[in-house]
Structures are given as C-alpha cells and as structure tokens.
Short mmCIF file of C-alpha atoms and ligand atoms in Angstrom, two decimals:
data_model
loop_
_atom_site.label_atom_id
_atom_site.label_comp_id
_atom_site.label_asym_id
_atom_site.label_seq_id
_atom_site.Cartn_x
_atom_site.Cartn_y
_atom_site.Cartn_z
CA MET A 1 60.27 25.32 -27.83
CA LEU A 2 62.39 28.23 -26.28
CA ASP A 3 65.70 26.85 -24.96
CA LYS A 4 67.37 29.55 -22.86
CA GLU A 5 70.66 27.62 -22.34
CA SER A 6 71.01 27.73 -26.28
CA LEU A 7 71.00 31.41 -26.29
CA LYS A 8 73.96 31.27 -23.48
CA ILE A 9 76.10 28.62 -25.48
CA LEU A 10 75.50 30.80 -28.60
CA SER A 11 76.65 34.25 -27.04
CA GLU A 12 79.88 32.47 -25.51
CA ALA A 13 80.69 31.02 -28.95
CA LEU A 14 80.16 34.60 -30.43
CA GLU A 15 82.94 35.72 -27.77
CA LYS A 16 84.90 33.21 -29.07
CA LEU A 17 84.64 34.20 -32.47
CA ASP A 18 85.26 37.44 -31.79
CA ALA A 19 88.43 36.90 -29.77
CA GLY A 20 89.83 35.94 -33.09
CA PHE A 21 89.53 39.27 -35.02
CA ALA A 22 90.61 41.14 -31.62
CA ALA A 23 93.69 42.88 -33.59
CA LEU A 24 91.57 44.80 -35.88
CA PRO A 25 91.10 48.34 -34.80
CA GLU A 26 87.21 49.11 -33.30
CA PHE A 27 84.99 50.86 -35.68
CA ASP A 28 81.41 52.23 -35.35
CA ALA A 29 79.26 49.95 -37.39
CA ARG A 30 76.47 51.87 -39.54
CA VAL A 31 73.16 49.75 -39.38
CA PRO A 32 70.53 51.32 -41.07
CA GLY A 33 67.23 50.63 -39.69
CA SER A 34 68.66 49.76 -36.35
CA LYS A 35 65.99 51.48 -34.07
CA GLY A 36 62.82 49.33 -33.41
CA ILE A 37 64.35 45.95 -34.20
CA VAL A 38 63.02 44.43 -31.31
CA GLU A 39 59.53 45.64 -32.07
CA THR A 40 60.07 44.06 -35.98
CA LEU A 41 61.52 41.03 -34.30
CA ALA A 42 58.25 40.76 -31.77
CA GLU A 43 55.94 41.02 -34.75
CA THR A 44 58.18 38.42 -36.77
CA ALA A 45 57.53 36.10 -33.82
CA GLU A 46 54.07 36.87 -33.67
CA ARG A 47 53.69 36.12 -37.62
CA LEU A 48 55.68 33.12 -37.38
CA GLN A 49 52.91 31.72 -34.88
CA ASN A 50 51.19 31.25 -37.98
CA ASN A 51 52.57 27.86 -38.69
CA TYR A 52 51.98 24.11 -38.04
CA PRO A 53 53.97 22.97 -34.87
CA TYR A 54 56.57 21.10 -36.94
CA PHE A 55 59.01 20.42 -33.75
CA HIS A 56 56.06 18.77 -31.86
CA PRO A 57 55.74 14.79 -32.02
CA LEU A 58 51.98 15.46 -32.87
CA TYR A 59 53.13 17.29 -36.23
CA ALA A 60 53.18 14.09 -38.32
CA GLY A 61 52.42 15.20 -41.76
CA GLN A 62 54.81 16.40 -44.17
CA MET A 63 58.87 15.88 -44.05
CA LEU A 64 59.43 18.43 -41.81
CA LYS A 65 61.23 18.36 -38.36
CA PRO A 66 63.75 20.99 -36.59
CA PRO A 67 67.06 21.19 -36.73
CA HIS A 68 69.68 19.81 -34.55
CA PRO A 69 70.43 22.40 -31.81
CA VAL A 70 73.90 22.26 -32.33
CA ALA A 71 72.89 22.75 -36.41
CA ARG A 72 70.75 25.96 -35.34
CA LEU A 73 73.49 27.45 -33.10
CA ALA A 74 76.31 26.60 -35.49
CA TYR A 75 74.24 28.40 -38.40
CA ALA A 76 73.44 31.20 -36.58
CA LEU A 77 77.18 31.66 -35.24
CA ALA A 78 78.31 31.32 -38.74
CA GLN A 79 76.20 34.54 -39.52
CA TRP A 80 78.39 36.73 -37.58
CA ILE A 81 80.74 36.10 -40.81
CA ASN A 82 78.20 35.30 -43.19
CA PRO A 83 81.09 33.03 -45.64
CA ASN A 84 80.06 32.65 -48.99
CA ASN A 85 81.17 28.95 -50.04
CA HIS A 86 81.36 29.71 -53.52
CA ALA A 87 85.74 30.59 -53.48
CA LEU A 88 87.79 30.68 -50.82
CA ASP A 89 87.97 33.95 -50.66
CA GLY A 90 84.57 34.31 -49.26
CA GLY A 91 84.53 30.91 -46.64
CA ARG A 92 88.19 29.47 -45.94
CA ALA A 93 87.06 27.79 -42.85
CA THR A 94 83.54 26.88 -43.86
CA SER A 95 84.73 25.50 -47.32
CA ALA A 96 86.79 23.20 -45.49
CA MET A 97 84.16 22.25 -43.15
CA GLU A 98 81.96 21.57 -46.38
CA ARG A 99 84.62 18.97 -47.44
CA GLU A 100 85.13 16.93 -44.54
CA ALA A 101 80.99 16.83 -44.25
CA VAL A 102 80.53 16.01 -47.86
CA ALA A 103 83.30 12.98 -47.53
CA GLN A 104 81.49 11.91 -44.61
CA ILE A 105 78.59 11.57 -46.42
CA ALA A 106 80.27 9.93 -49.26
CA GLU A 107 82.06 7.57 -46.91
CA MET A 108 78.41 6.37 -45.54
CA PHE A 109 77.65 5.49 -48.88
CA GLY A 110 80.79 3.33 -49.05
CA TRP A 111 82.85 5.95 -51.55
CA ARG A 112 86.34 7.42 -50.18
CA ASP A 113 87.06 8.90 -53.58
CA HIS A 114 84.21 11.20 -54.91
CA LEU A 115 83.30 14.51 -56.10
CA GLY A 116 80.89 16.27 -54.21
CA HIS A 117 79.12 19.65 -52.69
CA LEU A 118 76.36 20.66 -50.55
CA CYS A 119 73.86 22.89 -52.28
CA GLY A 120 70.40 24.56 -51.77
CA GLY A 121 68.08 21.64 -51.58
CA GLY A 122 66.81 18.21 -53.03
CA THR A 123 65.67 19.87 -56.59
CA ALA A 124 69.11 21.80 -57.15
CA ALA A 125 71.01 18.74 -56.25
CA ASN A 126 68.94 16.55 -58.66
CA LEU A 127 69.62 19.19 -60.96
CA GLU A 128 73.27 19.39 -60.81
CA ALA A 129 73.33 15.35 -60.96
CA LEU A 130 71.24 15.16 -64.29
CA TRP A 131 73.17 18.27 -65.94
CA VAL A 132 76.24 15.93 -65.41
CA ALA A 133 74.40 13.10 -67.00
CA GLY A 134 73.34 15.18 -70.10
CA GLN A 135 76.81 16.27 -70.43
CA LEU A 136 77.93 12.59 -70.54
CA ALA A 137 75.15 11.21 -72.85
CA PRO A 138 73.80 14.55 -74.83
CA GLY A 139 70.30 14.28 -75.98
CA LYS A 140 69.63 10.75 -74.29
CA LYS A 141 66.44 10.10 -72.32
CA VAL A 142 66.28 10.43 -68.72
CA LEU A 143 63.74 7.68 -67.16
CA ALA A 144 62.10 8.21 -63.27
CA SER A 145 59.11 6.17 -62.09
CA GLU A 146 55.69 7.94 -62.00
CA GLN A 147 56.41 8.28 -57.85
CA ALA A 148 59.71 9.91 -58.46
CA HIS A 149 59.82 13.06 -57.41
CA TYR A 150 57.99 15.70 -59.83
CA THR A 151 60.97 17.70 -60.47
CA HIS A 152 62.81 15.05 -62.36
CA ALA A 153 60.49 15.77 -65.43
CA ARG A 154 61.10 19.37 -64.81
CA ILE A 155 64.56 19.45 -64.65
CA SER A 156 64.88 17.31 -67.54
CA GLY A 157 62.62 19.71 -69.56
CA VAL A 158 65.46 22.45 -68.21
CA LEU A 159 68.15 20.56 -69.57
CA GLN A 160 66.62 19.86 -72.90
CA LEU A 161 66.84 16.30 -71.92
CA PRO A 162 64.03 13.98 -73.26
CA PHE A 163 62.34 12.66 -70.23
CA ALA A 164 59.81 9.40 -69.49
CA ALA A 165 57.81 8.55 -66.50
CA VAL A 166 58.32 4.78 -66.05
CA PRO A 167 54.91 3.04 -64.04
CA CYS A 168 55.21 1.79 -60.89
CA ASP A 169 54.40 -1.62 -58.91
CA ALA A 170 51.72 -1.83 -56.25
CA HIS A 171 53.95 -0.91 -53.98
CA GLY A 172 55.31 2.12 -55.36
CA ARG A 173 58.41 1.02 -56.73
CA ILE A 174 59.42 1.46 -60.27
CA ASP A 175 57.98 -1.71 -62.47
CA ILE A 176 61.38 -2.99 -63.74
CA ALA A 177 59.29 -5.30 -66.37
CA LYS A 178 57.94 -1.56 -67.70
CA LEU A 179 61.34 -0.19 -67.25
CA ARG A 180 62.93 -3.12 -69.35
CA HIS A 181 60.51 -2.30 -71.97
CA LEU A 182 61.35 1.08 -72.29
CA LEU A 183 65.06 0.38 -72.20
CA ALA A 184 64.64 -2.09 -75.44
CA GLN A 185 63.33 1.13 -77.05
CA GLY A 186 67.10 2.21 -76.76
CA GLU A 187 68.30 6.30 -76.22
CA VAL A 188 68.19 6.14 -72.68
CA GLY A 189 71.15 7.97 -70.82
CA THR A 190 70.03 7.86 -67.22
CA VAL A 191 67.92 5.75 -64.98
CA VAL A 192 66.59 8.08 -61.83
CA ALA A 193 66.28 5.17 -59.07
CA THR A 194 64.41 6.74 -56.02
CA MET A 195 65.92 5.52 -52.69
CA GLY A 196 62.46 6.61 -50.56
CA THR A 197 59.86 8.67 -52.43
CA THR A 198 58.24 11.68 -51.65
CA ALA A 199 54.86 9.98 -51.07
CA THR A 200 55.27 6.55 -49.73
CA GLY A 201 58.95 5.87 -49.00
CA SER A 202 59.00 3.26 -51.82
CA VAL A 203 62.45 2.13 -52.55
CA ASP A 204 62.95 1.24 -56.03
CA PRO A 205 64.74 -2.16 -56.89
CA LEU A 206 68.26 -0.72 -57.35
CA ALA A 207 70.23 -4.21 -57.43
CA GLN A 208 67.73 -5.14 -60.39
CA ILE A 209 68.53 -1.52 -62.04
CA LEU A 210 72.02 -1.98 -61.77
CA GLU A 211 72.00 -5.26 -63.71
CA LEU A 212 70.01 -3.72 -66.60
CA ARG A 213 72.55 -1.35 -66.79
CA GLU A 214 75.06 -4.19 -67.37
CA LYS A 215 73.37 -4.81 -70.63
CA HIS A 216 72.17 -1.40 -71.78
CA GLY A 217 75.25 0.85 -70.60
CA PHE A 218 72.98 3.80 -69.11
CA ARG A 219 73.91 6.16 -65.86
CA VAL A 220 72.20 5.22 -62.74
CA HIS A 221 71.27 8.49 -60.86
CA ALA A 222 70.17 7.54 -57.02
CA ASP A 223 67.33 10.23 -55.70
CA ALA A 224 67.96 9.46 -51.98
CA ALA A 225 66.93 12.86 -51.07
CA TYR A 226 64.55 11.49 -48.66
CA GLY A 227 65.95 8.21 -47.75
CA GLY A 228 69.49 8.39 -48.31
CA TYR A 229 70.70 8.08 -44.54
CA PHE A 230 68.33 4.78 -43.86
CA GLY A 231 71.21 2.74 -44.78
CA LEU A 232 72.59 3.12 -41.23
CA ALA A 233 69.22 1.87 -40.06
CA ALA A 234 69.36 -1.49 -37.86
CA ASN A 235 65.37 -2.53 -38.72
CA LEU A 236 64.92 -2.25 -42.89
CA GLY A 237 63.11 -4.98 -44.39
CA ALA A 238 65.24 -7.52 -46.17
CA GLU A 239 64.64 -6.44 -49.91
CA VAL A 240 65.18 -2.97 -48.66
CA ARG A 241 68.06 -3.47 -47.24
CA CYS A 242 69.68 -5.03 -49.88
CA GLU A 243 68.86 -2.00 -52.53
CA PHE A 244 70.65 0.36 -49.77
CA ASP A 245 73.46 -2.02 -49.85
CA SER A 246 73.88 -1.56 -53.77
CA LEU A 247 74.36 2.30 -53.16
CA HIS A 248 77.85 2.53 -53.51
CA LEU A 249 77.47 1.42 -57.23
CA VAL A 250 75.78 4.35 -58.36
CA ASP A 251 77.00 6.89 -60.57
CA SER A 252 75.66 9.89 -58.70
CA ILE A 253 73.51 10.09 -55.51
CA VAL A 254 71.74 13.03 -54.14
CA ILE A 255 70.86 13.24 -50.23
CA ASP A 256 69.17 16.35 -48.26
CA PRO A 257 70.52 16.90 -44.59
CA HIS A 258 67.73 19.33 -44.53
CA LYS A 259 65.29 16.52 -44.58
CA HIS A 260 66.70 13.32 -42.52
CA GLY A 261 69.87 15.39 -41.71
CA LEU A 262 68.91 17.55 -38.72
CA GLN A 263 69.62 20.78 -40.91
CA PRO A 264 67.80 24.02 -41.57
CA TYR A 265 66.46 24.39 -44.94
CA GLY A 266 68.81 25.26 -47.49
CA CYS A 267 70.92 22.31 -46.97
CA GLY A 268 70.99 19.59 -49.72
CA CYS A 269 74.11 17.55 -51.09
CA VAL A 270 75.23 15.82 -54.42
CA VAL A 271 77.89 13.14 -54.72
CA PHE A 272 79.59 11.74 -57.63
CA ARG A 273 81.13 8.63 -57.73
CA ASP A 274 83.59 9.53 -60.49
CA PRO A 275 85.89 12.52 -59.13
CA GLY A 276 86.52 13.26 -62.68
CA VAL A 277 83.46 14.61 -63.75
CA GLY A 278 84.78 17.82 -62.21
CA ARG A 279 86.31 18.68 -65.56
CA LEU A 280 82.77 19.28 -67.01
CA TYR A 281 82.31 22.26 -64.75
CA LYS A 282 85.12 23.78 -66.25
CA HIS A 283 85.05 27.59 -66.02
CA ASP A 284 87.48 30.68 -65.50
CA SER A 285 86.58 33.90 -63.11
CA PRO A 286 89.53 35.72 -62.65
CA ALA A 287 87.45 37.69 -60.39
CA THR A 288 86.99 35.21 -57.55
CA TYR A 289 89.83 32.54 -58.01
CA PHE A 290 92.56 34.55 -57.44
CA SER A 291 93.74 34.10 -53.71
CA SER A 292 94.39 30.23 -53.94
CA ARG A 293 95.50 27.79 -56.08
CA GLU A 294 93.50 25.12 -54.26
CA GLN A 295 90.39 24.21 -55.89
CA HIS A 296 87.38 26.35 -55.01
CA LEU A 297 84.05 24.71 -54.25
CA GLY A 298 82.48 27.10 -57.08
CA GLU A 299 84.49 25.23 -59.66
CA ILE A 300 83.00 22.07 -58.86
CA SER A 301 79.20 23.17 -58.70
CA LEU A 302 76.51 24.68 -61.00
CA GLU A 303 75.48 27.44 -58.23
CA CYS A 304 77.66 30.28 -57.60
CA SER A 305 77.30 32.12 -53.99
CA ARG A 306 76.30 29.43 -51.15
CA PRO A 307 75.92 29.80 -47.64
CA GLY A 308 79.07 29.00 -45.68
CA ALA A 309 76.81 28.81 -42.74
CA SER A 310 75.28 25.35 -44.19
CA ALA A 311 78.63 23.77 -44.01
CA ALA A 312 79.11 25.01 -40.45
CA ALA A 313 75.57 23.59 -39.46
CA ARG A 314 76.15 20.44 -41.07
CA GLY A 315 80.08 19.48 -39.98
CA ALA A 316 79.05 20.57 -36.22
CA THR A 317 76.45 17.87 -36.45
CA GLN A 318 77.89 15.24 -37.80
CA LYS A 319 80.80 16.17 -35.09
CA ARG A 320 77.90 15.47 -32.55
CA LEU A 321 76.08 12.45 -34.34
CA PRO A 322 78.48 10.67 -36.73
CA LEU A 323 77.09 8.65 -39.89
CA ALA A 324 77.64 5.11 -37.91
CA LYS A 325 75.57 2.32 -38.06
CA GLY A 326 74.53 1.69 -34.52
CA GLY A 327 75.06 5.03 -33.42
CA GLU A 328 72.71 7.47 -31.76
CA PHE A 329 71.82 9.10 -35.14
CA ALA A 330 71.03 6.16 -36.95
CA ARG A 331 69.03 4.93 -33.86
CA GLY A 332 67.08 7.76 -34.26
CA LEU A 333 65.91 6.71 -37.76
CA ASP A 334 65.42 3.10 -36.27
CA ASP A 335 62.85 4.84 -33.96
CA GLY A 336 61.14 6.42 -36.58
CA ARG A 337 60.79 3.44 -38.82
CA ALA A 338 59.55 1.51 -35.60
CA ALA A 339 56.92 4.21 -35.09
CA ALA A 340 55.74 3.80 -38.94
CA LEU A 341 55.49 0.00 -38.52
CA ASP A 342 53.55 0.36 -35.16
CA LEU A 343 50.75 3.03 -36.82
CA HIS A 344 50.81 0.46 -39.72
CA GLN A 345 50.06 -2.57 -37.88
CA ARG A 346 47.41 -0.65 -35.63
CA LEU A 347 45.79 0.57 -38.93
CA GLN A 348 45.83 -2.72 -40.27
CA ASN A 349 44.02 -4.44 -37.54
CA ASP A 350 41.23 -1.79 -37.52
CA GLU A 351 38.42 -2.45 -39.72
CA ARG A 352 37.82 1.18 -40.17
CA PHE A 353 40.95 1.69 -42.24
CA VAL A 354 42.34 0.67 -45.56
CA THR A 355 45.92 0.54 -45.39
CA ALA A 356 48.48 0.03 -48.16
CA PHE A 357 51.78 -1.90 -48.57
CA PRO A 358 53.87 -1.85 -44.95
CA PRO A 359 56.27 0.80 -45.00
CA GLU A 360 59.71 0.47 -46.47
CA LEU A 361 61.13 3.40 -44.49
CA ASP A 362 58.82 6.14 -42.08
CA ILE A 363 56.05 6.68 -44.09
CA VAL A 364 52.95 5.14 -43.61
CA VAL A 365 49.47 5.90 -46.02
CA PHE A 366 46.15 5.10 -45.14
CA ALA A 367 42.58 5.77 -45.65
CA PRO A 368 39.32 5.23 -44.04
CA ARG A 369 36.93 2.61 -45.29
CA ALA A 370 33.85 3.21 -47.12
CA ALA A 371 31.57 2.12 -49.84
CA SER A 372 33.52 3.53 -52.70
CA VAL A 373 37.10 5.18 -53.20
CA SER A 374 35.52 8.66 -53.88
CA GLU A 375 33.61 8.11 -50.64
CA SER A 376 36.68 7.12 -49.08
CA SER A 377 38.69 10.30 -50.62
CA GLY A 378 36.27 12.53 -48.76
CA ARG A 379 36.30 11.12 -45.72
CA SER A 380 40.02 11.13 -45.57
CA ARG A 381 40.32 15.06 -46.10
CA GLN A 382 37.32 15.35 -43.43
CA ILE A 383 39.58 13.22 -40.93
CA PHE A 384 42.70 15.09 -41.73
CA GLU A 385 40.82 18.16 -40.61
CA ALA A 386 39.06 16.69 -37.71
CA ALA A 387 42.55 15.64 -36.37
CA ALA A 388 44.24 18.91 -37.02
CA ARG A 389 41.24 20.11 -34.45
CA ARG A 390 42.57 17.95 -31.92
CA ASN A 391 46.35 19.06 -32.86
CA LEU A 392 47.18 15.96 -34.76
CA HIS A 393 48.70 17.34 -37.94
CA LEU A 394 48.86 14.63 -40.83
CA ALA A 395 48.91 14.83 -44.33
CA VAL A 396 46.91 14.02 -47.46
CA ALA A 397 47.92 12.64 -50.82
CA GLY A 398 46.05 11.38 -53.96
CA LEU A 399 47.72 7.69 -54.82
CA PRO A 400 46.89 4.89 -57.30
CA VAL A 401 43.92 2.74 -56.07
CA GLU A 402 46.41 -0.15 -56.86
CA PHE A 403 48.24 0.68 -53.81
CA PHE A 404 45.68 -0.41 -51.58
CA GLN A 405 44.18 -2.95 -54.12
CA ALA A 406 45.16 -5.92 -51.52
CA ASN A 407 43.12 -4.30 -48.71
CA LEU A 408 40.06 -2.85 -50.51
CA GLY A 409 37.58 -5.42 -49.93
CA ALA A 410 34.36 -4.41 -50.69
CA MET A 411 35.30 -0.98 -51.74
CA LYS A 412 33.98 0.46 -55.06
CA LYS A 413 36.80 1.18 -57.29
CA ASP A 414 35.08 4.25 -58.77
CA ARG A 415 38.18 6.05 -59.29
CA ASN A 416 41.83 5.52 -60.35
CA SER A 417 42.84 7.46 -57.53
CA LEU A 418 42.28 7.36 -53.85
CA THR A 419 42.92 10.58 -51.30
CA CYS A 420 44.38 9.23 -48.51
CA LEU A 421 45.80 10.38 -45.25
CA ARG A 422 49.89 9.93 -45.14
CA SER A 423 52.00 10.10 -41.84
CA VAL A 424 55.63 10.82 -42.17
CA LEU A 425 56.98 9.70 -38.68
CA MET A 426 60.50 11.04 -39.25
CA LYS A 427 61.18 12.28 -35.49
CA PRO A 428 62.66 9.80 -32.85
CA GLU A 429 60.07 10.67 -30.41
CA HIS A 430 57.23 9.64 -32.61
CA LYS A 431 58.18 6.14 -31.46
CA GLU A 432 57.22 6.99 -28.09
CA TRP A 433 54.26 8.99 -29.08
CA ILE A 434 52.33 6.73 -31.44
CA GLY A 435 49.77 5.71 -28.78
CA ARG A 436 48.89 9.33 -28.16
CA ILE A 437 48.84 9.83 -32.03
CA TRP A 438 46.99 6.68 -32.48
CA GLU A 439 44.19 7.88 -30.09
CA ILE A 440 43.80 11.41 -31.59
CA LEU A 441 43.59 9.62 -35.18
CA SER A 442 40.85 7.30 -33.41
CA ASP A 443 38.88 10.19 -31.80
CA ALA A 444 38.79 12.00 -35.16
CA THR A 445 37.93 9.33 -37.13
CA ASP A 446 34.65 8.14 -34.78
CA GLU A 447 34.03 12.01 -35.34
CA VAL A 448 33.64 11.23 -39.34
CA VAL A 449 32.71 8.14 -39.63
CA GLY A 450 30.32 7.29 -36.50
CA LYS A 451 31.22 5.48 -33.46
CA ARG A 452 31.68 1.67 -33.85
C1 LIG B 1 62.85 12.15 -53.17
C2 LIG B 1 62.54 13.45 -53.65
N1 LIG B 1 63.56 14.05 -54.01
C3 LIG B 1 63.67 15.36 -54.60
C4 LIG B 1 63.10 16.31 -53.64
C5 LIG B 1 63.29 18.26 -53.65
O1 LIG B 1 63.52 18.09 -52.77
P1 LIG B 1 63.84 19.70 -52.29
O2 LIG B 1 62.20 19.89 -51.68
O3 LIG B 1 64.96 20.04 -50.94
O4 LIG B 1 64.28 20.69 -53.48
C6 LIG B 1 62.35 15.70 -52.51
C7 LIG B 1 61.42 16.64 -52.07
O5 LIG B 1 60.53 15.96 -51.10
C8 LIG B 1 62.26 14.20 -52.27
O6 LIG B 1 61.29 13.77 -51.07
#
C-alpha cells in the first residue's frame, strides 16, 4: 500500500506550488496543537487499520476502491491552499478545473451545451436533479424502481414531492408494463432511470422509458451514480449498450466520480442537458460574488462551500486517463466486467450455487444451493464470514427471490427475499485475481456446506 515515490512527487509539487507565492513576506505560522502531531498521526494510522482492505483485489464486496494515485496527490496538494469552489474568490484555479472536468463528463454523455458541477456524492447530486425537476413540475410525482437507490424516496420526501416505487422485472430493472400503468394514472413529473442499480448493477430500459416520455411528457433523470462510466466500455451486452446509447436524450444525469471515477470520497456530479435550468438557482450573495462578473459555481449549485480539492483531483485524473472509448480508463471497466462474467460463469457451472441473471455491469449476486430459501439465506451469511476469515471480502444483500427464479430448481420458496452473496468486481486487477477469488470462495463454501 505504501508508495514512497508518491511522497517524493508530492513534495516536489508542493515546492512548485510554494514558488507561486514567493513574493509574499515570510511569516511565522501559528499552529496550535503542533506538538505531538507525529504521535497523533501514528495513533490515527493504527486506528485506520480497523478497515477492510479496500485497496486489495481480495476486497470484492461493496462499491469501494482506492483513488488513483494522481487524484490522491492532487487532492493533498490542493490542501495546502484549501480552495472553496463556491465562489471564484475562494477558488479561482479549481473553479476552472471543475468546469473543465464537468465539461469532459458532459461530453462523455454527448453533451456540448450543459449545466453541471461537482458535489458531495450521488445523494447530493440526485437531490439537486430532483429539486430542479420539482421546480419545473411542482407537486408532480417522482417514479423510480423498487431497486433504485433508497435515497430517491427520501429525497422526494425532503422536497415534498409525491413518490412511488415501480416494481422490477426478474432482472432487477424497472418493469415497463407497471411503469406504463402508473403513468396512465397521471400527475407524473419525473421518472428516474437507474443506469446500474446499487445491489445488482441492473440497467433500466432507458430507450423504452424515453419512448413513454414522448406520450406522457415527464422529465427523465438518469441515476448513473454507479454505472455512468460504463458507456465507455467495449464489452457490454447488446441491450445494455442500447440503453447507454440513449443516455444523451435524458434531462439530467448523476454520475459519481468517487465510485468508478477513481476519486476520493466527496466527489459526485450532476449535469443538466438544458443550461437554462440555471435560472432556477437565482439568488443574491453580495458578500461572496463581488470579485468577478463571471459566473461563480455557487450560483449554479444548491450547496455553498465545496472542496476545490475535488476538482483538482478529478481534473488531474482525467488528464492522465481521458474519458475515451478504447482508452486505458475504459479498458479498466472492461476488465472488471470481464471478471464479473467469469465469476458468474464459474458459479453457474457449479451445482453448489444458485445464480441470478448474468451481470449487466460488474456486480455478481449468488447464493448457496440449499433445501429452502431461508436455509440458503443463513448459509450465505456463513460463507460471507468463512470467506472473510480467508481474507476474501464479499458483501451480502437481501433480494427478491424472483431474481433467482430461473435457477432455483427444487429449492423451497419459503420466503420472498433471499439473503445472497454479492461481489462488486470494480478493480481492473479483479480480472487476474478471479481464479484466486474463486479458489477461496470454493474453499469457504466447502467449509459451510460440507465437501463435495
Ligand atoms: C445508483 C446509486 N445512486 C445513488 C447512490 C448514492 O450515492 P452516494 O453514496 O455517493 O451518496 C448510490 C450509492 O451506492 C447508487 O449506487
């Protein structure tokens, strides 16, 4: 994990940064509590050991991976300035970096004209997208699938917009027939299409949702917090490819650079197709917007103070890894997805497991075969623990039994929800490590269900 070369690079970059302020008179910085920093940091490091090894390929549980080294360094470098991207007074350079970074993200979605900015994460970004939607269609309903992120219902509550969850099909995607039924009842302002659900990475049938928009005239918001970068991937299934090819037609998109974009936490992004929605943010802040007539990022975002360091990190990462099809970044997505397909295949060929539908992105869900759904659920937890004892870290999820229906065989359906194992294979290294992951999983399963 320790990369001494990084510290050398950071030190050189800091000298460069310092040189830009050489004309200022020297001063003695007053740093209260500076004695004992070494000991406190050592204690902090010790406490931080109490974490799963998110950086290692044997961590294959939740949506977690380390930031790119250049993101980490650019973020740290910016801390010596601590810019605030709310206004140009607080972060001139990083505001420019943010605009460039967001323009590249918008361009990845095929948008030259756009309005957007970075923010704290997917929840803050979705809040903003639904806030705009609610301003444009006050009091109208928000619809999202039962597998959409749980925060959509909560956000709608905060915004005092009515919310309804649309049931999913057997692949965890919004059920179009059920959506059509709800639309027929009227009063729908926004439909959220999830481009990669949190639990299974399922991609909603966006092309069909857009067709329904023609008739019903609602806004389409794409929650691509997790899956947004997969439009660059070369190995998507034909159906999913088609959904990503329609993404440029939605009204707003949320994507999380802190998920697949190799950024430290605290980096979400919301982009609107119509820059005209900027008028909805209109407010006056004579204390912060006096230094420049140019637009300040705080004038087009709900949040006030925001870390300019996020923009420095995101900008530096996109410089090293442009958001291009066929590029190095895109190949990393392909590798994670290849790992997921490989694991799914191995599970499908092994009678000890029950699989769900094939992964649409890079998330695999599966459960041990047992006499009943409740027995399988209990064993999933035991395998999770047995794998963790062997340093393989998976996740568990409670999912509708219908997702596994096609492969349940004689398993008694005594519950509607199956607690299954879930693996997010989002690191490029997972492709090479899938053999080792499989060996450990197999061994842990033998411990729980007995040797074959
Ligand atoms: C599809 C989706 N939307 C929204 C979110 C919320 O994002 P955040 O945790 O960055 O607030 C998540 C988080 O996993 C997600 O998977």
